Structures are given as structure tokens and as C-alpha cells.
CSV table of C-alpha atoms in Angstrom, one decimal:
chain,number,residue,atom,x,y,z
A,30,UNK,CA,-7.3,21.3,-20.4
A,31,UNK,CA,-5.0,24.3,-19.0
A,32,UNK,CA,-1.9,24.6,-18.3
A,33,UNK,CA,-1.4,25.2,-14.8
A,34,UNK,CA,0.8,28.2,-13.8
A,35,UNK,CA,4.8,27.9,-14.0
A,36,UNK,CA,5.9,27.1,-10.3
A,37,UNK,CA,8.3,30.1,-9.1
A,38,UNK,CA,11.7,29.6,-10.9
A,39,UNK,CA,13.5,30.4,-7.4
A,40,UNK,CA,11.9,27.7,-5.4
A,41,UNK,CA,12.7,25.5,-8.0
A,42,UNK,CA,15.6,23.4,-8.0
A,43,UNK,CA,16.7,20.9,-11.2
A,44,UNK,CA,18.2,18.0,-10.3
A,45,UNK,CA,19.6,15.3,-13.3
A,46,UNK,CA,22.4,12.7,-13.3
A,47,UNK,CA,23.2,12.6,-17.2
A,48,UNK,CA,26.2,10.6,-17.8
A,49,UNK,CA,29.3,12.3,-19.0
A,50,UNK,CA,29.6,12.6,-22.8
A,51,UNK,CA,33.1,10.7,-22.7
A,52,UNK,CA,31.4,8.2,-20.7
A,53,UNK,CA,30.2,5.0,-22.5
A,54,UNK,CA,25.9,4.1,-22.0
A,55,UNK,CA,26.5,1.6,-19.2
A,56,UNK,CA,24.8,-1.6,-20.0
A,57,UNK,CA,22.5,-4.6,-18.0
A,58,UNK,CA,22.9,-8.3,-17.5
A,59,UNK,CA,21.0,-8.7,-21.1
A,60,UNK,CA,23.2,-6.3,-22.7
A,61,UNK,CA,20.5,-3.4,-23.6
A,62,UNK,CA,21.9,-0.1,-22.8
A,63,UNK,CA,20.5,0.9,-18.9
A,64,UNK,CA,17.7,3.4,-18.2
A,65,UNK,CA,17.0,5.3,-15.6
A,66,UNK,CA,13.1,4.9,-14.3
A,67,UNK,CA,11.5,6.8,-12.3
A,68,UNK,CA,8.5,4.6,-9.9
A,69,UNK,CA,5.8,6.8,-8.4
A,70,UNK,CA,4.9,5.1,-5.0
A,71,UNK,CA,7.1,2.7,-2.7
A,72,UNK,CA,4.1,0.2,-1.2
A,73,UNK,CA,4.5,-3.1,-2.4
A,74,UNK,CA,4.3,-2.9,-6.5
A,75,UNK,CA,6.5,-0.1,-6.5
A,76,UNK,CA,9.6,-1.4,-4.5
A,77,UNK,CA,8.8,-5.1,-6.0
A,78,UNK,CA,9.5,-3.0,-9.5
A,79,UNK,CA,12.2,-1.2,-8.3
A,80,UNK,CA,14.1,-4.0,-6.9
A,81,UNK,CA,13.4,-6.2,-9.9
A,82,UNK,CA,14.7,-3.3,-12.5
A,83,UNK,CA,17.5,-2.8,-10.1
A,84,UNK,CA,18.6,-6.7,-10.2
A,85,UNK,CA,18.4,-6.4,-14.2
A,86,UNK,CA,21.2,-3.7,-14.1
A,87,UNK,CA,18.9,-0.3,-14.5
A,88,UNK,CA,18.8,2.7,-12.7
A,89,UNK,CA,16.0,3.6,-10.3
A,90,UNK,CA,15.0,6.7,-8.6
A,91,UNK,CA,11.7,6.1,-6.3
A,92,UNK,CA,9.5,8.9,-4.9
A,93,UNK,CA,7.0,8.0,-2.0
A,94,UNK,CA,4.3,10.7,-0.5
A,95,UNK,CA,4.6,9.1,3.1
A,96,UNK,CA,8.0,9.4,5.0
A,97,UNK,CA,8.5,5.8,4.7
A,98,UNK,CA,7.8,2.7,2.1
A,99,UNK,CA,5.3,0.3,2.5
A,100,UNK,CA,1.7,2.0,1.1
A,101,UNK,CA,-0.9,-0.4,2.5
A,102,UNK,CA,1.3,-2.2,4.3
A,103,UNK,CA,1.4,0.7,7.0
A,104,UNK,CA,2.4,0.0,10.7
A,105,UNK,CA,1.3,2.2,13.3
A,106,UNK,CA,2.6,2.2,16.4
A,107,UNK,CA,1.3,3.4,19.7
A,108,UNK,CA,2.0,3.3,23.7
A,109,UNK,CA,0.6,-0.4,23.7
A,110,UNK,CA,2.1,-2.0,20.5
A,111,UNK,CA,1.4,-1.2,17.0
A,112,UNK,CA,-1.6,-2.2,14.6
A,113,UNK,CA,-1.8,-3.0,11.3
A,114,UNK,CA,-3.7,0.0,9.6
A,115,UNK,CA,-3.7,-1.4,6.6
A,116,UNK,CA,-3.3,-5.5,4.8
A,117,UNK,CA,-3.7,-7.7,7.7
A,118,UNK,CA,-2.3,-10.5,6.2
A,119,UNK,CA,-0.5,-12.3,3.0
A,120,UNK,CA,-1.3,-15.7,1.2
A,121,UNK,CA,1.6,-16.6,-0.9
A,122,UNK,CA,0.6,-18.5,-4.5
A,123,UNK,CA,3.4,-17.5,-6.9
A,124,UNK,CA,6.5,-19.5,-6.2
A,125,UNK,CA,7.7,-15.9,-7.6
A,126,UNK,CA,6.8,-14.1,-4.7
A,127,UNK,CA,7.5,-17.1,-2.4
A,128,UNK,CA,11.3,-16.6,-3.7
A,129,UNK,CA,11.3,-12.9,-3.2
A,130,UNK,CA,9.8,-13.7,0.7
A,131,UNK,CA,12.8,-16.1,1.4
A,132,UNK,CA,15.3,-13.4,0.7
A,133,UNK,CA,14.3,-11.8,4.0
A,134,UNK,CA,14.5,-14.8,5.9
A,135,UNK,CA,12.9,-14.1,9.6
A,136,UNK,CA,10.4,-11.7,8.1
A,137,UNK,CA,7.7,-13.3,7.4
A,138,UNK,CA,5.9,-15.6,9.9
A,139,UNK,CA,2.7,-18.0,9.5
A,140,UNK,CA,-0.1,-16.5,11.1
A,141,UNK,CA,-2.5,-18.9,13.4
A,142,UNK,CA,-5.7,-17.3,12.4
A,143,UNK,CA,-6.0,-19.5,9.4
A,144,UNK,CA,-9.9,-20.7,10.3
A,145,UNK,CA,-11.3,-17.2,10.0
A,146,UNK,CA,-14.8,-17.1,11.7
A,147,UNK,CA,-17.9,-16.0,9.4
A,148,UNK,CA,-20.4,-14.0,11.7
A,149,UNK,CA,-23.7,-12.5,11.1
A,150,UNK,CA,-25.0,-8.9,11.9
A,151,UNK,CA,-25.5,-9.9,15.9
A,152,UNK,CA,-21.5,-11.3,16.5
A,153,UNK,CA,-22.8,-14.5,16.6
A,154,UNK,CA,-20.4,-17.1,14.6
A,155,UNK,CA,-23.1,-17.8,11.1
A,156,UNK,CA,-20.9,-20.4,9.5
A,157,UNK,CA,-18.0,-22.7,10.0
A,158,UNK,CA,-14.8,-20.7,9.6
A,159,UNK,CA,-13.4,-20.5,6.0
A,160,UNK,CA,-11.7,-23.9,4.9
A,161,UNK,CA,-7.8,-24.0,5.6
A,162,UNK,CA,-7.1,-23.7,1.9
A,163,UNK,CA,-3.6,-21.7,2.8
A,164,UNK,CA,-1.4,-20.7,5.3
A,165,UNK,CA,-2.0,-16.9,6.8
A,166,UNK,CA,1.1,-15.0,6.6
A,167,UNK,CA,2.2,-11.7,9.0
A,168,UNK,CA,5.3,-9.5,8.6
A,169,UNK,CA,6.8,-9.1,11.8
A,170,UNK,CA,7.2,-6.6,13.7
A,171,UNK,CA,4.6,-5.6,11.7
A,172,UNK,CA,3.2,-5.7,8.1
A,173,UNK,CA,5.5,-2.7,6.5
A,174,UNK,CA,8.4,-4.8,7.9
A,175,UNK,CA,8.4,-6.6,4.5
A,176,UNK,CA,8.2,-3.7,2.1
A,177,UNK,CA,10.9,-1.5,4.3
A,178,UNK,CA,13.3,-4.3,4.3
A,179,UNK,CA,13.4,-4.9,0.8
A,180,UNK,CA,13.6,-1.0,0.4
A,181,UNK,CA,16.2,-0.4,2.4
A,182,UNK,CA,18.9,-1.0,-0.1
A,183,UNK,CA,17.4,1.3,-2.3
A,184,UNK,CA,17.3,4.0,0.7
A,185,UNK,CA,20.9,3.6,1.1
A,186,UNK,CA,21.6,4.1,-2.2
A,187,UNK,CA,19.7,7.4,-1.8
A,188,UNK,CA,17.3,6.1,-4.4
A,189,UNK,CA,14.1,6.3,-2.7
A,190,UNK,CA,13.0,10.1,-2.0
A,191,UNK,CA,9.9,10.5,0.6
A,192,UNK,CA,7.9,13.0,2.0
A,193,UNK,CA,7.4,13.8,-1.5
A,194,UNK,CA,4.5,14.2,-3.9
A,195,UNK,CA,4.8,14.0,-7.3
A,196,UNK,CA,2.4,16.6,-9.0
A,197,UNK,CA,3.7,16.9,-12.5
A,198,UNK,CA,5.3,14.9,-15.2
A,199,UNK,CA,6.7,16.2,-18.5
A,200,UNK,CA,9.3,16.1,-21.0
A,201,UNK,CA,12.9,16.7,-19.9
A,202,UNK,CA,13.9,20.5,-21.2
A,203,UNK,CA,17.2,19.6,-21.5
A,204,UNK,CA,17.0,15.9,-22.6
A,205,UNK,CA,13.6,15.4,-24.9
A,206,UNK,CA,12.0,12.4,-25.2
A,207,UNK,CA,12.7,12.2,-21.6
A,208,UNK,CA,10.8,12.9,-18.6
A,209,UNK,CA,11.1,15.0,-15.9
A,210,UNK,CA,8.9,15.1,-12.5
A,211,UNK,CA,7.6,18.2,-10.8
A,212,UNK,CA,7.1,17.5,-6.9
A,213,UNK,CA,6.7,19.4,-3.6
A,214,UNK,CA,8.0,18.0,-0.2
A,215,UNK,CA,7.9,19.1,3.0
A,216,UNK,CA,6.7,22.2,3.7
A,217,UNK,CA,6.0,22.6,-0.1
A,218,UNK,CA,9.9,22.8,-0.9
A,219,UNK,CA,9.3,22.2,-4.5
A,220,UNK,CA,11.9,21.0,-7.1
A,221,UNK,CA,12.4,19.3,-10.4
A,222,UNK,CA,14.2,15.8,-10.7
A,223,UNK,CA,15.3,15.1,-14.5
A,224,UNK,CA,17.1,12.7,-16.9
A,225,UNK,CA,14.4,9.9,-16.5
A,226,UNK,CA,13.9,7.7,-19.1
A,227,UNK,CA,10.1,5.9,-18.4
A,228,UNK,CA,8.0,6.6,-15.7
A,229,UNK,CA,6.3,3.9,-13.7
A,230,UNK,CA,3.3,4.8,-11.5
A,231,UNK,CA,3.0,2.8,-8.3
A,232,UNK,CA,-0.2,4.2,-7.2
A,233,UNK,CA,-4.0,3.4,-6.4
A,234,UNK,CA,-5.6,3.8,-10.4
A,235,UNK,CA,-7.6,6.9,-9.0
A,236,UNK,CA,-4.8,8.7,-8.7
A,237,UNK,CA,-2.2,7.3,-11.2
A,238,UNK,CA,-5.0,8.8,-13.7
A,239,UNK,CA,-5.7,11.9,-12.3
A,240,UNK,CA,-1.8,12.8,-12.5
A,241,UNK,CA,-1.7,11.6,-16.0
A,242,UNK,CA,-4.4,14.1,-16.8
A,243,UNK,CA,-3.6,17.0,-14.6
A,244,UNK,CA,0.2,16.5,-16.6
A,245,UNK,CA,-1.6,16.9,-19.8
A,246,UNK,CA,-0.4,13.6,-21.6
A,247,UNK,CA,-1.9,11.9,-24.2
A,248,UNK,CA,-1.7,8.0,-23.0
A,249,UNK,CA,-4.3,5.4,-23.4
A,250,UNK,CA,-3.4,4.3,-19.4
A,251,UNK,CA,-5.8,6.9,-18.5
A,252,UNK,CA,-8.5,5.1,-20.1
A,253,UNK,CA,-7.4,1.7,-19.1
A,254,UNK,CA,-7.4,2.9,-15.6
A,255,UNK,CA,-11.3,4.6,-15.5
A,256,UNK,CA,-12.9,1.4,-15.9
A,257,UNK,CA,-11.3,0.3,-12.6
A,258,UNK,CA,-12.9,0.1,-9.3
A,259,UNK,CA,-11.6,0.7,-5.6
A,260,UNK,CA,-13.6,0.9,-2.3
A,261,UNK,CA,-12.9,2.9,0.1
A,262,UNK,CA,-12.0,1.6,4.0
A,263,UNK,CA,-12.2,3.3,7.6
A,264,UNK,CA,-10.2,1.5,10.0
A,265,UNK,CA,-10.6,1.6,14.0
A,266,UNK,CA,-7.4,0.4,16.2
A,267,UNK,CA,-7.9,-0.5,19.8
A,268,UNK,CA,-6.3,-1.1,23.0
A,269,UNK,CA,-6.9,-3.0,25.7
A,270,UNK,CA,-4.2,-3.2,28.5
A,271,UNK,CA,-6.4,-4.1,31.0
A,272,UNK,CA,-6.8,-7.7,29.7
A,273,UNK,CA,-3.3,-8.2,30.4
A,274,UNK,CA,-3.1,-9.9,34.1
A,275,UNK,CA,-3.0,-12.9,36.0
A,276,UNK,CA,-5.6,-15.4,34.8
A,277,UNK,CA,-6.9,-13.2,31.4
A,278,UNK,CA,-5.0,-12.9,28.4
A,279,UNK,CA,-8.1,-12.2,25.9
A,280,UNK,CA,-11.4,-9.8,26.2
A,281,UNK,CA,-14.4,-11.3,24.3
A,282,UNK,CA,-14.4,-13.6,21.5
A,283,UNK,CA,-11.4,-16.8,21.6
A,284,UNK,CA,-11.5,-16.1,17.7
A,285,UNK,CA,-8.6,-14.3,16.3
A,286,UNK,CA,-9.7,-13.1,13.1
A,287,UNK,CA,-13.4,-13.0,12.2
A,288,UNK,CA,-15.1,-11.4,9.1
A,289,UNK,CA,-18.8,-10.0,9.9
A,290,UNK,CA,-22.1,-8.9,8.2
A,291,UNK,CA,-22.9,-6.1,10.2
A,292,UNK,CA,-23.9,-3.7,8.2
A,293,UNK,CA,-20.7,-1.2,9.6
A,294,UNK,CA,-18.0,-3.9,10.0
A,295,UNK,CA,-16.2,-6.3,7.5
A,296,UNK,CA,-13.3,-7.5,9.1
A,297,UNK,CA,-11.8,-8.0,12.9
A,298,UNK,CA,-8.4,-9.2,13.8
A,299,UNK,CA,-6.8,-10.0,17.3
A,300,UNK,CA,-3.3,-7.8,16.2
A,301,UNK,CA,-2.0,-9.5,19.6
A,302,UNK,CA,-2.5,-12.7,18.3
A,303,UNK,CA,-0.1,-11.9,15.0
A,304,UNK,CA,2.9,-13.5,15.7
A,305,UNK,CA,6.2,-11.3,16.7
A,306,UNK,CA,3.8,-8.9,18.4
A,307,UNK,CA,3.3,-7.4,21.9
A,308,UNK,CA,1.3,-9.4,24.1
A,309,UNK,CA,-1.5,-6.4,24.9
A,310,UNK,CA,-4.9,-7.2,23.5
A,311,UNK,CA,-5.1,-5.0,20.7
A,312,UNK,CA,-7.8,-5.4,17.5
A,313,UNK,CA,-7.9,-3.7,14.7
A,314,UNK,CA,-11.4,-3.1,12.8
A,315,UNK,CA,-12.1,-2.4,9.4
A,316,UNK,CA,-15.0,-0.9,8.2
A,317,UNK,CA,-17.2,-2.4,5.5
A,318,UNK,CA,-16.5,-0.7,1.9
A,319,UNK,CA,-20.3,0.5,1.7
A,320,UNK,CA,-20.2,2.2,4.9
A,321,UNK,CA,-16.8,3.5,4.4
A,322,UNK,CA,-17.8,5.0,0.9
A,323,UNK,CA,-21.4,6.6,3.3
A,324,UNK,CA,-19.0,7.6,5.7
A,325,UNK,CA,-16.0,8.9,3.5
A,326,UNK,CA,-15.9,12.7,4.7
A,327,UNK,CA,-17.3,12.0,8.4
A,328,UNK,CA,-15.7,13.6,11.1
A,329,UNK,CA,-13.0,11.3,12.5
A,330,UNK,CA,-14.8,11.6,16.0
A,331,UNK,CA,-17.6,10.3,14.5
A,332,UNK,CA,-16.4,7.9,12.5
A,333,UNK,CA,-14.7,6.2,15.5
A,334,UNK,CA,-17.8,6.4,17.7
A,335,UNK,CA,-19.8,4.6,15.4
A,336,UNK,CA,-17.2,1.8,14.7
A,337,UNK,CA,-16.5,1.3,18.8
A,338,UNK,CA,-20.6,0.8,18.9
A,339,UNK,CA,-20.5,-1.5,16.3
A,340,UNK,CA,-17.3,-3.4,17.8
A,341,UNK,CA,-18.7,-4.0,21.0
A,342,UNK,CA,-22.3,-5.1,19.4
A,343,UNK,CA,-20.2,-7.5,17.3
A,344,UNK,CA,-17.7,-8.8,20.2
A,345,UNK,CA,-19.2,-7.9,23.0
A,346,UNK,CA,-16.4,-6.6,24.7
A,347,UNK,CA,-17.9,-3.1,26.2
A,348,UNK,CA,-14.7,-2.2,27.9
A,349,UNK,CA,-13.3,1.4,27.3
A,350,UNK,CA,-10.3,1.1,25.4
A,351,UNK,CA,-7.1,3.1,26.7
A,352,UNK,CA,-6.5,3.6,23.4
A,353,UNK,CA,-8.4,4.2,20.3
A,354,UNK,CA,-7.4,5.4,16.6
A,355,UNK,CA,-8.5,5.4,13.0
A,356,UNK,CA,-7.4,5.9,9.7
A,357,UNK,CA,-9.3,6.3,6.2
A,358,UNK,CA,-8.2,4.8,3.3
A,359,UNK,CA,-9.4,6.1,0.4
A,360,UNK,CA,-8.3,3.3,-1.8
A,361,UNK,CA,-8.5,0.4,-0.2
A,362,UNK,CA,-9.9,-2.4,-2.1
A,363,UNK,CA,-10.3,-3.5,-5.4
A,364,UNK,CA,-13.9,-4.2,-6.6
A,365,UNK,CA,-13.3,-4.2,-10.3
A,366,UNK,CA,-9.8,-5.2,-11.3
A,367,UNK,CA,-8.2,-4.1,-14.4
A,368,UNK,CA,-7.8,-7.7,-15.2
A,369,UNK,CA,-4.0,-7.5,-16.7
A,370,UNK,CA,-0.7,-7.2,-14.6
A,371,UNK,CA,-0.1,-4.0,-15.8
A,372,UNK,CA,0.0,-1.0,-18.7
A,373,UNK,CA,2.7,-0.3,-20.3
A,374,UNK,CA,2.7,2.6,-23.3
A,375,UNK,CA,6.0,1.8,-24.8
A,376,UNK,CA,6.0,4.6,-27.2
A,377,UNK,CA,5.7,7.2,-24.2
A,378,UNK,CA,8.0,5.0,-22.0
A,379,UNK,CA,5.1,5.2,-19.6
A,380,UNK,CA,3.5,2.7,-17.4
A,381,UNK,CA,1.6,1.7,-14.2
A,382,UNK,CA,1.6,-1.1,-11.8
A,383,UNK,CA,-0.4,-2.1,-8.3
A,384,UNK,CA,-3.0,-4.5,-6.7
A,385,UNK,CA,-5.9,-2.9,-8.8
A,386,UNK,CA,-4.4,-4.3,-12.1
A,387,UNK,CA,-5.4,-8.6,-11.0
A,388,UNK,CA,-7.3,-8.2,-7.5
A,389,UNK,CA,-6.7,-6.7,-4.2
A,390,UNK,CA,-4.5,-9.1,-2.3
A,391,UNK,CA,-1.1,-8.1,-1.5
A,392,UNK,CA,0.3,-10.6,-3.7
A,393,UNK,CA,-1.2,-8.8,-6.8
A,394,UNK,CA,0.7,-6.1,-6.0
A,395,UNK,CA,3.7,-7.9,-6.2
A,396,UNK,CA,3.2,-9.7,-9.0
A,397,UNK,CA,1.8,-6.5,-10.9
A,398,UNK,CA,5.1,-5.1,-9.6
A,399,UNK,CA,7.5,-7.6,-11.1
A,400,UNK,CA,5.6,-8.5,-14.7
A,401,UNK,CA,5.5,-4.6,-15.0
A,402,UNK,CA,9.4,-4.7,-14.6
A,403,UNK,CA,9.8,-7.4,-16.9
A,404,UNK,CA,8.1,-6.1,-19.4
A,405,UNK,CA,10.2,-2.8,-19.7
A,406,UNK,CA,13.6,-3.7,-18.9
């Protein structure tokens, strides 16, 4: 494969934090000398692995595309209250992740939707509603509230850099074996941060391995990472202010959470049943992955057309919302796990870490997050 072009030296700018010479190699808790890592990606596996190599005494310097951490998590507001664009909710099985959650006390809140209704292609309820097995858990205000408060000690710290893309990684000029990142930001500023000692990417598997081989490095993550699977998802948000008034506080179905058979629809949720939310009948509806992957480069128009048909075929409610939006997610669920927590090429002092390594819950991702931490500090 080619070498891409050298970027402009003049719009590049080289930033590195080497310690002094006179200045002893700091060490952690365990006593090995620390390391500076740089984590690609700040949803849930990449701030659950920064925080972790953070507690254990390293260095960490996180770069995130989006202007804010959370990935999948994502929270979008509007004038009527926000939705959740992205993971709708959290089961909690690891006492590991249970211990993280009750660090943020007040974040996290158990979700009443915990009989989720099965219906067919019609709206029509095809089964009794999935066995109370676990509790439903909700981040409040909304779902990124979870991810952005454990962040937020890294942003202070200034160790969390968004609004920036990471499109190169290579061996530190000044400080081989090291690594340094190439990246463009806002209005494609572009810059070079160096003196990292591993790189850890935090990022859907499609991606992670086509920046491992646009950088040119010789890895067996790449490999690892092509035998996994991830759907794509459209998502349609919706408003309904109208329902709010004396003597209606709901449109259509009683159900607050309902997954469907309809050919264009997987998933419904109630957002204004979510607890610590605004009280306007909102839903958020998320497209099943075959349609999504039919769908994929649709017009947004559309996309959301199609969906609203389908939403009112499925809940009846044929209302015209004051408010309508959608989002694609490219990578959005995991259909064939890697079926490990994570890679880990110790020679290179590169790994990876997300969901797609054990499953698609949010949970994976944490714990993907943390053993991938472990395992290198």
C-alpha cells in the first residue's frame, strides 16, 4: 500500500510532553515505570480504559471525533426534551461495572420499562412481554450523562481532545519505538501529538481496522478485527407536545418500550417515560439492522418518511409530530462478536477495545474497556 502524501509542514504543529532528562521515570501503584497511552475514541470502552489506566498511575491523552464523550451513548436535545439517539438502556451483570456505576451516585436510575412488549408486523402485542430477568437502567438526564461524568476529570485535566480525528498513527521521529498520531480538527487544523507509548483504539472494529491499514502497520488486530460483524441502525426521534394537557398524558400504546417485527422497525421506546426526563411524549424509533443496512445511503428525508409510516402503522398514533429527527449509525450493533475482551499486540504496544469484542450491550463496552486496561498497565 502507498504512502499517502506528507501533510504541509506549516499547518503542522508537534506537540510531546517528554519528561526532562534530570527527571526520574515516574512510577504507578505497582511500581512499573508509567506510560503515557494514547485511547482513540471517548464512548464507553474508551473512558472506562482511560479512567482505569489513570487510577493505576499512567498517563492518558484521549482523542474523540465528536465534541463531546459518550460515542453511542449520545444525547440529543431538542425544543421538547432530548432523545436518546443511541443505547436506550443498560443492564448491569459485572459487580465490576456495578462498582464503577456507584461512583456517580444519582446517575443512574432504574428504568420502569422492564416487561418490554413483543409485537408482530401489524403493532399488535404477539407475545407476553420479555420475563423480568433484570432491572432496566437509564442515565439521567440522559444516557451520555454516564460516560461525560466519568470524563469529566479527564477534560479538566486537559486530557481528553475532541473535535478531533485521528487519521494517522506512526512511529515517534524524535522518540522511536514510540508512536505518534496524525489528526485534523476543526476546520482541518491539522497537528501532530507525540511521546505516546501504546495506542489503544476505542472505536467501532470497521474503523479501528481501516486506520490500522491506511497507517501502514504490520499488526495481527487487523485481522482479528475482519472477522467481526456490525449492523448498521437509522434512528427516528419524535415529538409530541400535543399529548401533554388536562386528562392525556400518553398518545397510542400504554407500553413504554416495545420491540417489533415489522419488517422497517426493531425497537420503540416512550423517552418520556425514562426516568429524570421531561414530561412531553417523545419516542424514539430504531430501525431494524436489515432495513438500515437497505437504507444505509437513503436520503435523510426519505429515510424519515418511511420510518413515521411505519411508526404510526405499528402504534397507531397518526398525529403529526412538532418535531421529527434522525440519525444513522453506521455501527450500531454487533452481529458477530470478536468473542475476547480485547487485542492487545504487546510487541507494537498496540491495542483495541469496544462492545464488538463480547456483544453489543453497553456493558461489553465497559468491560472490554477495563480488561483491555488491565491487561496493559
Amino acid at each position: 500500500m502507498s504512502k499517502p502524501d506528507p501533510l504541509p509542514a506549516k499547518r503542522l504543529r508537534r506537540t510531546s510532553a517528554p519528561a526532562p532528562a534530570a527527571t526520574p521515570t515516574p512510577s504507578t501503584r505497582s511500581g512499573k515505570p508509567q506510560r503515557h497511552f494514547a485511547i482513540i475514541g471517548a464512548g464507553m470502552a474508551g473512558i472506562a480504559c482511560a479512567r482505569t489506566l489513570v487510577q493505576a498511575g499512567h498517563r492518558v491523552t484521549v482523542f474523540e471525533k465528536s465534541s463531546q464523550a459518550g460515542g453511542r451513548t449520545a444525547t440529543i436535545d431538542s425544543p421538547f426534551g432530548n432523545f436518546d439517539a443511541g443505547a436506550q438502556y443498560f443492564t448491569v451483570r459485572d459487580p465490576r461495572f456495578a462498582r464503577a456505576i456507584d461512583t456517580v451516585p444519582g446517575i443512574c436510575k432504574r428504568w420502569s420499562a422492564n416487561s418490554v412488549q413483543v409485537l408482530d408486523a401489524a403493532g399488535r402485542v404477539a407475545a407476553v412481554g420479555l420475563p423480568h430477568r433484570e432491572a432496566h437502567w437509564v442515565a439521567s438526564p440522559g444516557m451520555q450523562s454516564l460516560v461525560a461524568t466519568w470524563a469529566e476529570p479527564l477534560v479538566q485535566a486537559g486530557q481528553l481532545i475532541t473535535q478531533t480525528r485521528v487519521t494517522r498513527i506512526e512511529r515517534d521521529a524524535l522518540n522511536t519505538p514510540g508512536w505518534q498520531l496524525r489528526t485534523e480538527g476543526a476546520g482541518g487544523a491539522q497537528h501532530v501529538y507525540a511521546g505516546f507509548d501504546a495506542v489503544l483504539l476505542a472505536q467501532p472494529a470497521v474503523p479501528a481496522q481501516a486506520l490500522i491499514s491506511s497507517s501502514g502497520l504490520d499488526t495481527p488486530l487487523a485481522d482479528a478485527m475482519s472477522r467481526v460483524a456490525i449492523a448498521p441502525c437509522w434512528t427516528l426521534m419524535l415529538a409530541y407536545p400535543q399529548a401533554v394537557r388536562p386528562g392525556l398524558t400518553t398518545l397510542g400504546p400504554q407500553w413504554n418500550a416495545a420491540r417489533s417485527t415489522h419488517h422497517r422497525i426493531a425497537w420503540l421506546a416512550r423517552e418520556s417515560s425514562k426516568p429524570g426526563r421531561n414530561l412531553v411524549e417523545r419516542w424514539t424509533v430504531q430501525a431494524s439492522p436489515a432495513w438500515s443496512a437497505e437504507h444505509l445511503e437513503d436520503d435523510e428525508a426519505r429515510v424519515q418518511a418511511k420510518l413515521l409510516k411505519a411508526f404510526a402503522e405499528v402504534t397507531g398514533i397518526r398525529a403529526t409530530p412538532a418535531h421529527a429527527d434522525t440519525r444513522r449509525w453506521r455501527y450500531a450493533q454487533t452481529t458477530h462478536p470478536l468473542g475476547k475482551t480485547h487485542l492487545w499486540d504487546a510487541g507494537a504496544g498496540l491495542g483495541a477495545c469496544g462492545d464488538w469484542c463480547l456483544g453489543h450491550r453497553l456493558e461489553d463496552a465497559f468491560v472490554s474497556g477495563l480488561e483491555l486496561a488491565l491487561a496493559v498497565a
